[in-house]
Amino acid sequence: MPNLEHPAYPAATLLQLESLVPCRESQVSTLLSIFGERQQFSFPSIFIYGHTSSGKTYVMQNLLNTLQLPHVFVNCVEYFTSRLLLEEILTQLQSSSSEPEQTSHARCDSFNDFVRLFKQAVESRKLQDQTLYIVLDRAEQLREMEANILPAFLRLQELTDTNVTVVLLSEIVWELFRPSTGCFEPFTLYFPDYSIGHLQKILSQNHPPEYSADFYSAYINILLGVFYMVCRDLKELQHLAVLNFSKYCEPVVRGEANERDTRKLWKNIEPHLKKAMHTVYLREISSSQWERLQHDDEAGQLKGLSAHTHVELPYYSKFLLIAAYLASYNPVRTDKRFFLKHHGKIRKTNFMKKHEKTSNHLLGPKPFPLDRLLAILYSIVDNRVAPTANIFSQVS
């Protein structure tokens, strides 16, 4: 029995949509009830939030494309200024019209211009009788734009007097969005992280046709048993599953084990999964390089950043770090004694301030001016150092 039901859409379309968005039927069902039918006015703005790789963008794209709803999809990281963002929305609207050869680049200098041009684009596409959806992915970037952009998008339906719904996709909660001056509150919808059962179901769908579904499902179960505690990112787990599957199959390919001999399969894949554990999220090497390392018995250890215990720094960077350490832990009055060859006599005294009786390393580093840092640098470097842009760029 299908989980998605809606009188406005055919059952076959909803069944196809359900197969495309596994483990997100509850969220899709909520969105369908909010959207209503094509000609009905939907909620003016919807705020969808959740951690990375929780399916927000993927679900919205499949929902709008499968149901063939008119929409505009814009990534706010790619269009990072208000002008670029507004012009891209107008350009997508115009390019979707029935006469694409008449499309021209829309110039929009203010939100007032956007409202006027938006209404013209809606009329040209004859969308007055159905809901148009504007999806703004990575919507947290709107906080870096002009103060009127976010409140205006939340009230776009009212400003344009058209049937439009703005959908904001973000990884942060609405409380971090809300302007201090107040604004129209959107409908909020939370996408929770995938559970281990959901990840097992989603990853098992991508099994190669030459192997049985049970065999690949057992491999995914082993993979999640190793990586689930340190990685919940679906994209990263998909990458790891593709990367290590060939090693899991080696005993079966060589005829040393069958698909049900889980002990031999685990013994063969275990050292490779341990290597992959060191590079989760880092992507230090490409998939092709990883394959070459897997076949190279002399490689031994993974030659990525995490395998290095020693990192070679640029020449002046070393001395800058040393100078910063000396300036932060030594009092100013000791510079003359430490860094001058002919500093003259320094009178010894037993006087010591109360707070100086404690080790400076226990008190922590102290702030110091840039001039003092450079003076110490010039004194500890053997050759003469000119104050060039190369030095100052490393300081900054």
Coordinates of C-alpha atoms in Angstrom, one line a residue:
M1 CA 0.0 0.0 0.0
P2 CA 1.5 3.4 -1.0
N3 CA 2.4 5.8 1.8
L4 CA 1.8 8.9 -0.3
E5 CA -1.8 9.8 -1.2
H6 CA -3.2 13.0 -2.7
P7 CA -6.4 13.5 -4.7
A8 CA -4.8 16.0 -7.1
Y9 CA -2.2 13.7 -8.5
P10 CA -2.3 10.2 -10.1
A11 CA -1.5 7.2 -7.9
A12 CA 1.2 6.1 -10.4
T13 CA 3.0 9.5 -10.1
L14 CA 2.9 9.4 -6.3
L15 CA 4.2 5.8 -6.4
Q16 CA 7.1 6.9 -8.6
L17 CA 7.8 9.8 -6.2
E18 CA 7.8 7.5 -3.2
S19 CA 10.4 5.2 -4.9
L20 CA 12.7 8.3 -5.5
V21 CA 12.6 9.6 -1.9
P22 CA 13.0 6.5 0.3
C23 CA 12.7 7.1 4.1
R24 CA 11.3 10.6 3.6
E25 CA 7.6 9.8 3.0
S26 CA 6.5 11.6 6.1
Q27 CA 8.1 14.9 5.1
V28 CA 6.9 14.6 1.5
S29 CA 3.3 13.9 2.7
T30 CA 3.5 17.0 4.8
L31 CA 4.7 19.1 1.9
L32 CA 1.9 17.7 -0.4
S33 CA -0.7 18.7 2.2
I34 CA 0.8 22.2 2.4
F35 CA 1.0 22.5 -1.4
G36 CA -2.6 21.5 -2.0
E37 CA -3.8 21.5 -5.6
R38 CA -2.2 23.5 -8.4
Q39 CA -4.8 26.3 -8.4
Q40 CA -5.0 26.6 -4.7
F41 CA -3.0 29.3 -2.8
S42 CA -0.2 27.6 -0.8
F43 CA 1.6 28.9 2.3
P44 CA 3.5 32.1 1.4
S45 CA 6.8 30.8 2.7
I46 CA 8.2 27.4 4.0
F47 CA 11.4 27.0 5.9
I48 CA 13.0 23.5 5.7
Y49 CA 16.0 22.8 7.9
G50 CA 18.2 19.9 8.9
H51 CA 21.8 18.7 9.0
T52 CA 23.8 18.3 5.8
S53 CA 22.9 15.2 3.7
S54 CA 19.5 14.9 5.3
G55 CA 17.8 15.0 1.8
K56 CA 16.3 18.5 1.8
T57 CA 17.5 19.6 -1.7
Y58 CA 17.1 16.1 -3.2
V59 CA 13.5 15.7 -1.9
M60 CA 12.5 19.2 -3.1
Q61 CA 14.0 18.7 -6.6
N62 CA 12.3 15.3 -7.1
L63 CA 9.0 16.5 -5.6
L64 CA 8.7 19.5 -8.0
N65 CA 10.1 17.7 -11.0
T66 CA 8.0 14.5 -10.6
L67 CA 4.7 16.4 -10.0
Q68 CA 5.7 18.9 -12.8
L69 CA 5.1 21.9 -10.7
P70 CA 6.3 25.3 -12.0
H71 CA 9.4 26.2 -10.0
V72 CA 12.7 28.1 -9.8
F73 CA 15.6 26.5 -8.0
V74 CA 18.5 28.8 -7.0
N75 CA 21.6 28.1 -4.9
C76 CA 22.4 31.2 -2.7
V77 CA 26.1 30.3 -2.5
E78 CA 26.4 30.5 -6.3
Y79 CA 24.4 33.7 -6.5
F80 CA 25.8 35.4 -3.4
T81 CA 24.6 39.0 -3.9
S82 CA 21.0 40.2 -3.9
R83 CA 21.3 41.5 -7.5
L84 CA 22.7 38.2 -8.8
L85 CA 20.0 36.2 -6.9
L86 CA 17.0 38.3 -8.1
E87 CA 18.3 38.4 -11.7
E88 CA 18.8 34.6 -11.7
I89 CA 15.2 34.0 -10.5
L90 CA 13.9 36.3 -13.3
T91 CA 16.1 34.7 -15.9
Q92 CA 14.9 31.1 -15.0
L93 CA 11.3 32.3 -15.2
Q94 CA 11.8 33.9 -18.6
S95 CA 13.8 31.0 -20.0
S96 CA 11.0 28.6 -19.1
S97 CA 8.5 30.5 -21.2
S98 CA 7.1 29.1 -24.5
E99 CA 9.3 31.5 -26.5
P100 CA 12.9 31.0 -25.3
E101 CA 14.4 32.8 -28.3
Q102 CA 12.9 36.1 -27.0
T103 CA 14.6 35.6 -23.5
S104 CA 17.0 38.4 -22.5
H105 CA 19.1 38.8 -19.4
A106 CA 17.0 40.5 -16.8
R107 CA 18.5 43.5 -15.1
C108 CA 17.3 44.1 -11.6
D109 CA 18.7 46.9 -9.4
S110 CA 16.3 46.8 -6.5
F111 CA 13.5 44.6 -5.0
N112 CA 10.9 47.0 -6.4
D113 CA 12.2 46.3 -9.9
F114 CA 12.1 42.6 -9.1
V115 CA 8.4 42.7 -8.0
R116 CA 7.5 44.5 -11.2
L117 CA 9.5 42.2 -13.5
F118 CA 8.3 39.1 -11.6
K119 CA 4.7 40.0 -12.2
Q120 CA 5.4 40.4 -15.9
A121 CA 7.1 37.1 -16.1
V122 CA 4.3 35.3 -14.3
E123 CA 1.8 36.8 -16.8
S124 CA 3.9 35.9 -19.8
R125 CA 4.0 32.3 -18.6
K126 CA 0.3 32.3 -17.8
L127 CA 0.9 31.1 -14.2
Q128 CA -1.8 33.2 -12.6
D129 CA -4.0 30.1 -12.0
Q130 CA -1.4 27.8 -10.4
T131 CA 1.3 28.0 -7.7
L132 CA 4.8 29.0 -8.6
Y133 CA 7.5 27.7 -6.2
I134 CA 10.8 29.6 -5.6
V135 CA 13.3 27.4 -3.9
L136 CA 16.3 29.1 -2.3
D137 CA 18.9 26.4 -1.4
R138 CA 21.6 27.3 1.2
A139 CA 19.3 30.1 2.4
E140 CA 21.6 31.0 5.3
Q141 CA 23.5 33.1 2.8
L142 CA 20.5 35.5 2.8
R143 CA 21.6 36.8 6.2
E144 CA 24.7 38.3 4.5
M145 CA 22.7 40.3 2.0
E146 CA 20.7 43.5 2.5
A147 CA 18.4 43.6 5.5
N148 CA 15.2 43.8 3.4
I149 CA 15.9 40.7 1.2
L150 CA 14.8 38.0 3.7
P151 CA 11.6 39.8 4.9
A152 CA 10.7 40.6 1.3
F153 CA 11.0 37.0 0.2
L154 CA 8.8 35.9 3.1
R155 CA 6.1 38.3 2.0
L156 CA 6.5 37.9 -1.8
Q157 CA 3.0 36.5 -2.2
E158 CA 1.6 39.6 -0.6
L159 CA 4.0 42.0 -2.5
T160 CA 3.3 40.6 -5.9
D161 CA -0.3 39.6 -5.4
T162 CA 0.4 36.3 -7.1
N163 CA 0.2 32.7 -6.2
V164 CA 3.8 32.1 -5.2
T165 CA 5.5 30.1 -2.4
V166 CA 9.1 30.7 -1.3
V167 CA 10.8 27.6 0.0
L168 CA 14.0 28.2 2.1
L169 CA 16.4 25.3 2.5
S170 CA 19.0 25.6 5.3
E171 CA 21.2 23.7 7.7
I172 CA 20.6 26.1 10.6
V173 CA 17.4 26.7 12.7
W174 CA 14.9 29.6 12.0
E175 CA 15.8 31.3 15.3
L176 CA 19.2 32.3 13.7
F177 CA 17.4 33.7 10.7
R178 CA 14.7 35.8 12.4
P179 CA 15.5 39.6 11.9
S180 CA 15.4 41.8 15.0
T181 CA 12.8 44.0 13.4
G182 CA 10.4 41.2 13.0
C183 CA 9.1 39.5 9.8
F184 CA 6.4 37.1 8.5
E185 CA 6.9 33.7 10.1
P186 CA 7.3 30.9 7.6
F187 CA 6.0 27.3 8.1
T188 CA 8.9 25.3 9.5
L189 CA 9.6 21.7 8.6
Y190 CA 12.4 19.7 10.1
F191 CA 14.3 16.9 8.2
P192 CA 15.9 14.6 10.8
D193 CA 19.1 12.7 10.2
Y194 CA 18.8 9.3 8.6
S195 CA 18.8 6.5 11.1
I196 CA 21.1 3.5 10.6
G197 CA 18.1 1.5 9.3
H198 CA 17.3 4.3 6.8
L199 CA 21.0 4.4 5.6
Q200 CA 21.0 0.6 5.2
K201 CA 17.9 0.8 3.1
I202 CA 19.1 3.7 0.9
L203 CA 22.6 2.4 0.3
S204 CA 21.4 -1.1 -0.4
Q205 CA 19.3 0.2 -3.4
N206 CA 22.5 0.8 -5.4
H207 CA 23.7 -2.8 -5.6
P208 CA 25.5 -3.8 -8.8
P209 CA 23.4 -6.0 -11.1
E210 CA 26.1 -8.8 -11.2
Y211 CA 25.6 -9.4 -7.5
S212 CA 22.6 -10.3 -5.5
A213 CA 20.8 -7.8 -3.3
D214 CA 21.4 -9.8 -0.2
F215 CA 25.1 -9.9 -0.8
Y216 CA 25.4 -6.1 -1.3
S217 CA 23.1 -5.6 1.7
A218 CA 25.5 -7.6 3.9
Y219 CA 28.4 -5.5 2.7
I220 CA 26.5 -2.3 3.6
N221 CA 25.8 -3.7 7.0
I222 CA 29.5 -4.3 7.6
L223 CA 30.3 -0.8 6.3
L224 CA 27.8 0.9 8.6
G225 CA 29.0 -1.2 11.5
V226 CA 32.5 0.4 11.0
F227 CA 31.7 3.9 10.0
Y228 CA 28.3 4.8 11.5
M229 CA 29.7 6.0 14.8
V230 CA 32.0 8.5 13.1
C231 CA 30.1 9.4 10.0
R232 CA 26.4 9.9 9.4
D233 CA 26.8 11.8 6.1
L234 CA 24.9 9.9 3.3
K235 CA 27.1 11.3 0.5
E236 CA 30.3 10.3 2.3
L237 CA 29.0 6.8 3.0
Q238 CA 28.0 6.4 -0.6
H239 CA 31.5 7.3 -1.6
L240 CA 33.0 4.8 0.8
A241 CA 30.6 2.1 -0.3
V242 CA 31.6 2.5 -4.0
L243 CA 35.3 2.8 -3.1
N244 CA 35.7 -0.4 -1.0
F245 CA 33.2 -2.8 -2.7
S246 CA 35.8 -4.2 -5.1
K247 CA 38.0 -5.3 -2.2
Y248 CA 35.0 -7.0 -0.5
C249 CA 34.3 -9.0 -3.7
E250 CA 37.9 -10.2 -4.2
P251 CA 37.5 -13.6 -2.4
V252 CA 34.3 -14.3 -4.5
V253 CA 36.0 -13.3 -7.7
R254 CA 39.1 -15.5 -7.0
G255 CA 36.8 -18.4 -6.1
E256 CA 38.1 -18.6 -2.5
A257 CA 34.7 -17.9 -0.9
N258 CA 31.0 -17.7 -1.8
E259 CA 28.6 -14.9 -1.2
R260 CA 27.5 -16.4 2.1
D261 CA 31.0 -16.9 3.6
T262 CA 30.8 -13.7 5.6
R263 CA 33.9 -14.5 7.8
K264 CA 36.3 -14.7 4.9
L265 CA 34.8 -11.6 3.3
W266 CA 35.1 -9.6 6.5
K267 CA 38.7 -10.8 7.1
N268 CA 39.6 -9.6 3.6
I269 CA 37.9 -6.1 3.8
E270 CA 38.8 -5.3 7.4
P271 CA 42.3 -3.8 6.8
H272 CA 41.1 -1.7 3.9
L273 CA 38.2 -0.3 6.0
K274 CA 40.7 0.6 8.7
K275 CA 42.8 2.6 6.1
A276 CA 39.6 4.3 4.9
M277 CA 38.7 5.3 8.5
H278 CA 41.7 7.7 8.5
T279 CA 40.4 9.7 5.6
V280 CA 36.7 10.1 6.4
Y281 CA 35.6 13.5 5.2
L282 CA 39.1 14.5 4.1
R283 CA 39.1 13.2 0.5
E284 CA 42.9 13.4 0.5
I285 CA 43.2 11.3 -2.6
S286 CA 41.0 10.6 -5.6
S287 CA 39.2 7.3 -6.3
S288 CA 41.7 6.3 -8.9
Q289 CA 44.6 7.0 -6.6
W290 CA 42.9 5.0 -3.9
E291 CA 42.5 2.0 -6.3
R292 CA 46.2 2.2 -7.2
L293 CA 47.1 2.2 -3.5
Q294 CA 44.9 -0.8 -2.9
H295 CA 46.8 -2.8 -5.5
D296 CA 50.2 -1.5 -4.4
D297 CA 51.4 -3.9 -1.7
E298 CA 54.5 -1.7 -1.0
A299 CA 52.5 1.4 -0.2
G300 CA 51.7 0.1 3.2
Q301 CA 50.3 3.2 4.7
L302 CA 48.0 5.8 3.1
K303 CA 50.1 8.7 1.9
G304 CA 47.5 11.4 2.7
L305 CA 47.6 14.3 5.1
S306 CA 46.5 12.2 8.0
A307 CA 49.4 9.8 7.5
H308 CA 52.0 12.5 7.9
T309 CA 53.5 13.2 11.4
H310 CA 55.8 15.9 10.1
V311 CA 54.7 18.8 8.0
E312 CA 57.3 21.0 6.3
L313 CA 56.5 24.7 6.6
P314 CA 57.9 27.6 4.5
Y315 CA 61.2 28.9 5.7
Y316 CA 60.0 32.2 7.2
S317 CA 56.9 30.7 8.6
K318 CA 59.0 28.6 11.0
F319 CA 60.7 31.6 12.4
L320 CA 57.5 33.6 12.6
L321 CA 56.0 30.9 14.7
I322 CA 59.1 30.8 16.9
A323 CA 59.0 34.6 17.2
A324 CA 55.3 34.6 18.1
Y325 CA 55.9 31.9 20.8
L326 CA 58.8 33.9 22.3
A327 CA 56.8 37.2 22.3
S328 CA 53.7 35.6 23.9
Y329 CA 55.4 33.8 26.7
N330 CA 58.3 36.1 27.6
P331 CA 57.9 39.5 29.3
V332 CA 58.9 42.6 27.3
R333 CA 61.7 43.5 29.8
T334 CA 63.5 40.3 28.9
D335 CA 63.8 41.1 25.2
K336 CA 67.0 43.1 25.6
R337 CA 68.7 40.3 27.5
F338 CA 67.6 37.5 25.1
F339 CA 68.0 39.1 21.7
L340 CA 70.8 41.7 22.0
K341 CA 74.5 40.6 21.8
H342 CA 75.8 43.7 23.6
H343 CA 73.1 44.5 26.1
G344 CA 75.4 45.7 28.8
K345 CA 75.1 44.9 32.5
I346 CA 71.8 43.8 33.8
R347 CA 71.4 44.2 37.5
K348 CA 70.1 41.1 39.2
T349 CA 67.3 41.5 41.6
N350 CA 65.2 39.2 43.7
F351 CA 62.2 41.5 43.3
M352 CA 59.4 39.6 41.5
K353 CA 55.8 40.5 41.2
K354 CA 53.3 38.2 42.8
H355 CA 51.7 37.0 39.6
E356 CA 55.1 36.3 38.0
K357 CA 55.9 33.6 40.5
T358 CA 53.6 31.3 38.5
S359 CA 55.0 29.8 35.3
N360 CA 54.1 31.7 32.2
H361 CA 53.2 28.5 30.5
L362 CA 50.5 27.9 33.1
L363 CA 49.2 31.5 32.7
G364 CA 48.9 31.1 28.9
P365 CA 50.1 33.2 26.0
K366 CA 49.9 37.0 26.2
P367 CA 49.1 39.5 23.4
F368 CA 51.9 41.4 21.8
P369 CA 52.3 44.1 19.2
L370 CA 53.3 43.4 15.6
D371 CA 56.4 45.6 15.9
R372 CA 57.7 43.4 18.7
L373 CA 57.1 40.2 16.7
L374 CA 59.0 41.5 13.7
A375 CA 61.9 42.8 15.9
I376 CA 62.3 39.3 17.5
L377 CA 62.1 37.7 14.0
Y378 CA 64.9 39.9 12.7
S379 CA 67.0 39.0 15.6
I380 CA 66.6 35.2 15.4
V381 CA 67.0 34.8 11.6
D382 CA 70.7 34.5 10.6
N383 CA 70.6 36.6 7.4
R384 CA 69.1 40.0 7.0
V385 CA 65.3 40.0 6.4
A386 CA 63.7 42.7 4.4
P387 CA 60.1 43.6 5.5
T388 CA 58.5 42.4 2.2
A389 CA 54.9 41.5 1.3
N390 CA 55.9 37.9 1.6
I391 CA 56.6 38.3 5.3
F392 CA 53.4 40.4 6.0
S393 CA 51.2 38.0 4.1
Q394 CA 52.3 35.1 6.4
V395 CA 51.7 37.2 9.5
S396 CA 48.1 38.0 8.4

